[in-house]
mmCIF file with all atom_site columns, C-alpha atoms in Angstrom:
data_model
loop_
_atom_site.group_PDB
_atom_site.id
_atom_site.type_symbol
_atom_site.label_atom_id
_atom_site.label_alt_id
_atom_site.label_comp_id
_atom_site.label_asym_id
_atom_site.label_entity_id
_atom_site.label_seq_id
_atom_site.pdbx_PDB_ins_code
_atom_site.Cartn_x
_atom_site.Cartn_y
_atom_site.Cartn_z
_atom_site.occupancy
_atom_site.B_iso_or_equiv
_atom_site.pdbx_formal_charge
_atom_site.auth_seq_id
_atom_site.auth_comp_id
_atom_site.auth_asym_id
_atom_site.auth_atom_id
_atom_site.pdbx_PDB_model_num
ATOM 1   C CA . GLY A 1 1   ? 3.419   0.931  8.035   1.00 56.00 ? 173 GLY A CA 1
ATOM 2   C CA . SER A 1 2   ? 2.776   3.767  5.717   1.00 74.00 ? 174 SER A CA 1
ATOM 3   C CA . ILE A 1 3   ? 1.478   3.626  2.151   1.00 71.00 ? 175 ILE A CA 1
ATOM 4   C CA . LYS A 1 4   ? 2.743   6.183  -0.362  1.00 72.00 ? 176 LYS A CA 1
ATOM 5   C CA . TYR A 1 5   ? 0.718   4.974  -3.362  1.00 74.00 ? 177 TYR A CA 1
ATOM 6   C CA . LEU A 1 6   ? -2.305  2.767  -3.753  1.00 75.00 ? 178 LEU A CA 1
ATOM 7   C CA . VAL A 1 7   ? -3.806  1.608  -7.036  1.00 79.00 ? 179 VAL A CA 1
ATOM 8   C CA . ALA A 1 8   ? -7.364  0.324  -6.885  1.00 78.00 ? 180 ALA A CA 1
ATOM 9   C CA . THR A 1 9   ? -10.250 -0.433 -9.192  1.00 77.00 ? 181 THR A CA 1
ATOM 10  C CA . GLY A 1 10  ? -13.509 1.460  -8.781  1.00 74.00 ? 182 GLY A CA 1
ATOM 11  C CA . VAL A 1 11  ? -15.001 -1.546 -6.990  1.00 75.00 ? 183 VAL A CA 1
ATOM 12  C CA . ALA A 1 12  ? -12.069 -1.888 -4.581  1.00 70.00 ? 184 ALA A CA 1
ATOM 13  C CA . ALA A 1 13  ? -12.067 1.845  -3.858  1.00 69.00 ? 185 ALA A CA 1
ATOM 14  C CA . ARG A 1 14  ? -15.622 1.598  -2.484  1.00 71.00 ? 186 ARG A CA 1
ATOM 15  C CA . GLY A 1 15  ? -14.484 -0.024 0.742   1.00 70.00 ? 187 GLY A CA 1
ATOM 16  C CA . ILE A 1 16  ? -11.265 1.900  1.282   1.00 72.00 ? 188 ILE A CA 1
ATOM 17  C CA . ASP A 1 17  ? -10.950 4.591  3.942   1.00 73.00 ? 189 ASP A CA 1
ATOM 18  C CA . ILE A 1 18  ? -7.457  6.036  4.139   1.00 76.00 ? 190 ILE A CA 1
ATOM 19  C CA . GLY A 1 19  ? -6.716  9.011  6.338   1.00 75.00 ? 191 GLY A CA 1
ATOM 20  C CA . LYS A 1 20  ? -4.706  11.938 4.959   1.00 78.00 ? 192 LYS A CA 1
ATOM 21  C CA . LEU A 1 21  ? -5.218  10.895 1.334   1.00 80.00 ? 193 LEU A CA 1
ATOM 22  C CA . THR A 1 22  ? -4.146  13.942 -0.687  1.00 84.00 ? 194 THR A CA 1
ATOM 23  C CA . ARG A 1 23  ? -4.795  12.846 -4.290  1.00 86.00 ? 195 ARG A CA 1
ATOM 24  C CA . VAL A 1 24  ? -7.138  10.686 -6.305  1.00 86.00 ? 196 VAL A CA 1
ATOM 25  C CA . VAL A 1 25  ? -6.252  9.983  -9.937  1.00 88.00 ? 197 VAL A CA 1
ATOM 26  C CA . ASN A 1 26  ? -8.936  8.724  -12.315 1.00 88.00 ? 198 ASN A CA 1
ATOM 27  C CA . TYR A 1 27  ? -7.301  7.005  -15.277 1.00 88.00 ? 199 TYR A CA 1
ATOM 28  C CA . ASP A 1 28  ? -10.775 6.336  -16.691 1.00 87.00 ? 200 ASP A CA 1
ATOM 29  C CA . LEU A 1 29  ? -13.879 8.293  -15.770 1.00 89.00 ? 201 LEU A CA 1
ATOM 30  C CA . PRO A 1 30  ? -16.649 6.210  -14.226 1.00 88.00 ? 202 PRO A CA 1
ATOM 31  C CA . PHE A 1 31  ? -19.939 5.808  -16.126 1.00 87.00 ? 203 PHE A CA 1
ATOM 32  C CA . LYS A 1 32  ? -22.044 7.247  -13.293 1.00 90.00 ? 204 LYS A CA 1
ATOM 33  C CA . PRO A 1 33  ? -21.530 10.707 -11.777 1.00 92.00 ? 205 PRO A CA 1
ATOM 34  C CA . GLU A 1 34  ? -22.236 9.260  -8.314  1.00 90.00 ? 206 GLU A CA 1
ATOM 35  C CA . ASP A 1 35  ? -19.233 6.929  -8.664  1.00 89.00 ? 207 ASP A CA 1
ATOM 36  C CA . TYR A 1 36  ? -16.999 9.876  -9.574  1.00 89.00 ? 208 TYR A CA 1
ATOM 37  C CA . ILE A 1 37  ? -18.221 11.844 -6.567  1.00 87.00 ? 209 ILE A CA 1
ATOM 38  C CA . HIS A 1 38  ? -17.604 8.828  -4.335  1.00 84.00 ? 210 HIS A CA 1
ATOM 39  C CA . ARG A 1 39  ? -14.070 8.378  -5.701  1.00 84.00 ? 211 ARG A CA 1
ATOM 40  C CA . ILE A 1 40  ? -13.006 11.989 -5.291  1.00 84.00 ? 212 ILE A CA 1
ATOM 41  C CA . GLY A 1 41  ? -14.602 12.008 -1.854  1.00 80.00 ? 213 GLY A CA 1
ATOM 42  C CA . ARG A 1 42  ? -11.779 9.718  -0.705  1.00 76.00 ? 214 ARG A CA 1
ATOM 43  C CA . THR A 1 43  ? -9.517  12.795 -0.567  1.00 77.00 ? 215 THR A CA 1
ATOM 44  C CA . GLY A 1 44  ? -9.801  16.048 1.350   1.00 73.00 ? 216 GLY A CA 1
ATOM 45  C CA . ARG A 1 45  ? -11.816 14.654 4.239   1.00 74.00 ? 217 ARG A CA 1
ATOM 46  C CA . ALA A 1 46  ? -12.671 16.620 7.352   1.00 74.00 ? 218 ALA A CA 1
ATOM 47  C CA . GLY A 1 47  ? -11.619 19.908 5.782   1.00 78.00 ? 219 GLY A CA 1
ATOM 48  C CA . ALA A 1 48  ? -8.173  18.664 4.736   1.00 79.00 ? 220 ALA A CA 1
ATOM 49  C CA . PRO A 1 49  ? -6.937  19.736 1.292   1.00 84.00 ? 221 PRO A CA 1
ATOM 50  C CA . GLY A 1 50  ? -7.200  17.260 -1.555  1.00 86.00 ? 222 GLY A CA 1
ATOM 51  C CA . VAL A 1 51  ? -6.848  17.083 -5.319  1.00 88.00 ? 223 VAL A CA 1
ATOM 52  C CA . ALA A 1 52  ? -8.657  14.936 -7.879  1.00 88.00 ? 224 ALA A CA 1
ATOM 53  C CA . ILE A 1 53  ? -6.966  14.452 -11.250 1.00 89.00 ? 225 ILE A CA 1
ATOM 54  C CA . SER A 1 54  ? -8.812  12.827 -14.148 1.00 90.00 ? 226 SER A CA 1
ATOM 55  C CA . PHE A 1 55  ? -7.437  11.813 -17.524 1.00 87.00 ? 227 PHE A CA 1
ATOM 56  C CA . VAL A 1 56  ? -10.156 12.449 -20.095 1.00 86.00 ? 228 VAL A CA 1
ATOM 57  C CA . ALA A 1 57  ? -10.097 10.879 -23.551 1.00 82.00 ? 229 ALA A CA 1
ATOM 58  C CA . MET A 1 58  ? -12.530 11.719 -26.333 1.00 78.00 ? 230 MET A CA 1
ATOM 59  C CA . GLY A 1 59  ? -14.574 8.615  -25.486 1.00 82.00 ? 231 GLY A CA 1
ATOM 60  C CA . ASP A 1 60  ? -15.026 9.903  -21.920 1.00 86.00 ? 232 ASP A CA 1
ATOM 61  C CA . PHE A 1 61  ? -16.551 13.235 -22.951 1.00 83.00 ? 233 PHE A CA 1
ATOM 62  C CA . LYS A 1 62  ? -20.201 12.263 -22.408 1.00 85.00 ? 234 LYS A CA 1
ATOM 63  C CA . ASN A 1 63  ? -19.338 10.972 -18.947 1.00 89.00 ? 235 ASN A CA 1
ATOM 64  C CA . LEU A 1 64  ? -17.478 14.207 -18.161 1.00 89.00 ? 236 LEU A CA 1
ATOM 65  C CA . CYS A 1 65  ? -20.543 16.253 -19.141 1.00 87.00 ? 237 CYS A CA 1
ATOM 66  C CA . ALA A 1 66  ? -22.753 14.120 -16.888 1.00 89.00 ? 238 ALA A CA 1
ATOM 67  C CA . ILE A 1 67  ? -20.319 14.541 -13.975 1.00 91.00 ? 239 ILE A CA 1
ATOM 68  C CA . GLU A 1 68  ? -20.109 18.318 -14.411 1.00 88.00 ? 240 GLU A CA 1
ATOM 69  C CA . SER A 1 69  ? -23.869 18.557 -14.580 1.00 87.00 ? 241 SER A CA 1
ATOM 70  C CA . ARG A 1 70  ? -24.235 16.600 -11.336 1.00 89.00 ? 242 ARG A CA 1
ATOM 71  C CA . LEU A 1 71  ? -21.547 18.680 -9.617  1.00 88.00 ? 243 LEU A CA 1
ATOM 72  C CA . GLY A 1 72  ? -23.122 21.895 -10.872 1.00 86.00 ? 244 GLY A CA 1
ATOM 73  C CA . HIS A 1 73  ? -19.840 23.366 -12.092 1.00 84.00 ? 245 HIS A CA 1
ATOM 74  C CA . ILE A 1 74  ? -17.231 22.946 -14.776 1.00 85.00 ? 246 ILE A CA 1
ATOM 75  C CA . ILE A 1 75  ? -14.139 20.926 -13.871 1.00 86.00 ? 247 ILE A CA 1
ATOM 76  C CA . GLU A 1 76  ? -10.957 22.867 -14.595 1.00 84.00 ? 248 GLU A CA 1
ATOM 77  C CA . ARG A 1 77  ? -9.012  21.675 -17.642 1.00 81.00 ? 249 ARG A CA 1
ATOM 78  C CA . LYS A 1 78  ? -5.221  21.610 -17.542 1.00 81.00 ? 250 LYS A CA 1
ATOM 79  C CA . GLU A 1 79  ? -2.608  20.317 -19.909 1.00 78.00 ? 251 GLU A CA 1
ATOM 80  C CA . ILE A 1 80  ? 0.059   18.169 -18.311 1.00 77.00 ? 252 ILE A CA 1
ATOM 81  C CA . GLU A 1 81  ? 3.666   18.887 -19.189 1.00 85.00 ? 253 GLU A CA 1
ATOM 82  C CA . GLY A 1 82  ? 5.133   16.077 -21.249 1.00 86.00 ? 254 GLY A CA 1
ATOM 83  C CA . PHE A 1 83  ? 1.785   14.958 -22.716 1.00 79.00 ? 255 PHE A CA 1
ATOM 84  C CA . THR A 1 84  ? 0.736   16.099 -26.150 1.00 77.00 ? 256 THR A CA 1
ATOM 85  C CA . VAL A 1 85  ? -2.928  17.073 -26.310 1.00 75.00 ? 257 VAL A CA 1
ATOM 86  C CA . ARG A 1 86  ? -4.374  16.117 -29.680 1.00 73.00 ? 258 ARG A CA 1
ATOM 87  C CA . LYS A 1 87  ? -7.717  17.774 -29.112 1.00 70.00 ? 259 LYS A CA 1
ATOM 88  C CA . THR A 1 88  ? -8.663  20.043 -26.229 1.00 69.00 ? 260 THR A CA 1
ATOM 89  C CA . VAL A 1 89  ? -11.683 18.975 -24.183 1.00 67.00 ? 261 VAL A CA 1
ATOM 90  C CA . PRO A 1 90  ? -14.402 21.614 -24.666 1.00 68.00 ? 262 PRO A CA 1
ATOM 91  C CA . VAL A 1 91  ? -15.253 23.731 -21.649 1.00 67.00 ? 263 VAL A CA 1
ATOM 92  C CA . SER A 1 92  ? -18.850 22.519 -21.552 1.00 61.00 ? 264 SER A CA 1
ATOM 93  C CA . ILE A 1 93  ? -21.831 21.432 -23.564 1.00 58.00 ? 265 ILE A CA 1
ATOM 94  C CA . LEU A 1 94  ? -24.113 20.995 -20.571 1.00 53.00 ? 266 LEU A CA 1
ATOM 95  C CA . ASN A 1 95  ? -26.884 22.967 -22.239 1.00 53.00 ? 267 ASN A CA 1
ATOM 96  C CA . PHE A 1 96  ? -26.909 20.550 -25.173 1.00 53.00 ? 268 PHE A CA 1
ATOM 97  C CA . VAL A 1 97  ? -27.129 17.272 -23.234 1.00 56.00 ? 269 VAL A CA 1
ATOM 98  C CA . PRO A 1 98  ? -30.623 16.132 -22.149 1.00 58.00 ? 270 PRO A CA 1
ATOM 99  C CA . LYS A 1 99  ? -31.103 15.784 -18.373 1.00 61.00 ? 271 LYS A CA 1
ATOM 100 C CA . HIS A 1 100 ? -31.603 11.999 -18.438 1.00 64.00 ? 272 HIS A CA 1
ATOM 101 C CA . LYS A 1 101 ? -28.207 11.687 -20.134 1.00 61.00 ? 273 LYS A CA 1
ATOM 102 C CA . ARG A 1 102 ? -26.579 14.097 -17.672 1.00 54.00 ? 274 ARG A CA 1
ATOM 103 C CA . ASP A 1 103 ? -27.772 11.825 -14.884 1.00 60.00 ? 275 ASP A CA 1
ATOM 104 C CA . GLY A 1 104 ? -25.684 8.997  -16.341 1.00 56.00 ? 276 GLY A CA 1
ATOM 105 C CA . GLN A 1 105 ? -28.590 6.815  -17.434 1.00 53.00 ? 277 GLN A CA 1
ATOM 106 C CA . THR A 1 106 ? -27.179 6.320  -20.927 1.00 47.00 ? 278 THR A CA 1
ATOM 107 C CA . ALA A 1 107 ? -23.453 6.826  -20.372 1.00 42.00 ? 279 ALA A CA 1
ATOM 108 C CA . ASN A 1 108 ? -21.094 5.854  -23.178 1.00 46.00 ? 280 ASN A CA 1
ATOM 109 C CA . LYS A 1 109 ? -19.886 2.424  -22.082 1.00 45.00 ? 281 LYS A CA 1
ATOM 110 C CA . SER A 1 110 ? -17.182 2.259  -24.731 1.00 44.00 ? 282 SER A CA 1
ATOM 111 C CA . ALA A 1 111 ? -15.044 4.552  -22.547 1.00 44.00 ? 283 ALA A CA 1
ATOM 112 C CA . ALA A 1 112 ? -14.205 1.605  -20.275 1.00 45.00 ? 284 ALA A CA 1
ATOM 113 C CA . LYS A 1 113 ? -12.462 -0.270 -23.069 1.00 47.00 ? 285 LYS A CA 1
ATOM 114 C CA . SER A 1 114 ? -8.716  -0.190 -23.200 1.00 44.00 ? 286 SER A CA 1
ATOM 115 C CA . ARG A 1 115 ? -7.325  3.124  -24.392 1.00 47.00 ? 287 ARG A CA 1
ATOM 116 C CA . HIS A 1 116 ? -5.135  1.106  -26.759 1.00 40.00 ? 288 HIS A CA 1
ATOM 117 C CA . GLU A 1 117 ? -8.118  -0.177 -28.731 1.00 49.00 ? 289 GLU A CA 1
ATOM 118 C CA . ASN A 1 118 ? -9.503  1.734  -31.656 1.00 43.00 ? 290 ASN A CA 1
ATOM 119 C CA . LYS A 1 119 ? -12.767 3.144  -30.298 1.00 42.00 ? 291 LYS A CA 1
ATOM 120 C CA . ARG A 1 120 ? -13.719 5.165  -33.388 1.00 46.00 ? 292 ARG A CA 1
ATOM 121 C CA . ASP A 1 121 ? -16.210 2.585  -34.735 1.00 48.00 ? 293 ASP A CA 1
ATOM 122 C CA . THR A 1 122 ? -17.714 1.948  -31.297 1.00 46.00 ? 294 THR A CA 1
ATOM 123 C CA . ASP A 1 123 ? -18.137 5.667  -30.650 1.00 47.00 ? 295 ASP A CA 1
ATOM 124 C CA . LYS A 1 124 ? -19.906 6.100  -33.993 1.00 47.00 ? 296 LYS A CA 1
ATOM 125 C CA . LYS A 1 125 ? -22.371 3.329  -33.085 1.00 47.00 ? 297 LYS A CA 1
ATOM 126 C CA . ASP A 1 126 ? -23.024 4.833  -29.634 1.00 48.00 ? 298 ASP A CA 1
ATOM 127 C CA . ASP A 1 127 ? -23.595 8.297  -31.117 1.00 44.00 ? 299 ASP A CA 1
ATOM 128 C CA . LYS A 1 128 ? -26.111 6.931  -33.609 1.00 43.00 ? 300 LYS A CA 1
ATOM 129 C CA . LYS A 1 129 ? -27.995 5.139  -30.830 1.00 44.00 ? 301 LYS A CA 1
ATOM 130 C CA . SER A 1 130 ? -28.057 8.160  -28.539 1.00 47.00 ? 302 SER A CA 1
ATOM 131 C CA . GLY A 1 131 ? -29.187 10.646 -31.176 1.00 45.00 ? 303 GLY A CA 1
ATOM 132 C CA . ASP A 1 132 ? -26.549 13.153 -30.054 1.00 46.00 ? 304 ASP A CA 1
ATOM 133 C CA . LYS A 1 133 ? -24.344 12.856 -33.120 1.00 46.00 ? 305 LYS A CA 1
ATOM 134 C CA . ASP A 1 134 ? -25.045 16.396 -34.328 1.00 47.00 ? 306 ASP A CA 1
ATOM 135 C CA . VAL A 1 135 ? -24.253 17.903 -30.915 1.00 46.00 ? 307 VAL A CA 1
ATOM 136 C CA . TYR A 1 136 ? -20.933 16.092 -30.590 1.00 45.00 ? 308 TYR A CA 1
ATOM 137 C CA . LYS A 1 137 ? -20.098 16.706 -34.252 1.00 45.00 ? 309 LYS A CA 1
ATOM 138 C CA . THR A 1 138 ? -20.535 20.429 -33.612 1.00 45.00 ? 310 THR A CA 1
ATOM 139 C CA . ILE A 1 139 ? -18.220 20.275 -30.601 1.00 48.00 ? 311 ILE A CA 1
ATOM 140 C CA . TRP A 1 140 ? -15.558 17.860 -31.850 1.00 48.00 ? 312 TRP A CA 1
ATOM 141 C CA . GLY A 1 141 ? -15.693 18.471 -35.591 1.00 46.00 ? 313 GLY A CA 1
ATOM 142 C CA . LYS A 1 142 ? -15.900 15.516 -37.941 1.00 41.00 ? 314 LYS A CA 1
ATOM 143 C CA . ILE A 1 143 ? -16.834 12.265 -36.181 1.00 36.00 ? 315 ILE A CA 1
#
């Protein structure tokens, strides 16, 4: 048969090899840049075209910076029709994030929690631990 859509967790996606896969959608960004690269590598194989779409919430921003640093370029930002953007994701703060954090060694693990939970308190705790509060405050405004 033929499969039009497949939904898989990051763990399940590791063992999947589907020919002619044209799109990968990341509802949550992975903690490690290598996992992101592996996921998007499922599409566009052997020179075929492919698209990776990632939904990025404020809690995913540190992970996005680490991914962009590993890729060596900025991922294009687009607004999706029908979705209201409350705060635009900054183009980049790669120059402000220390290399060990860009490599995903201290990724913000609160991003994996349900998007329906209030992550504000968790994000404040993570920022205090990481010492990056001033950098993110500059980018996002009041934390």
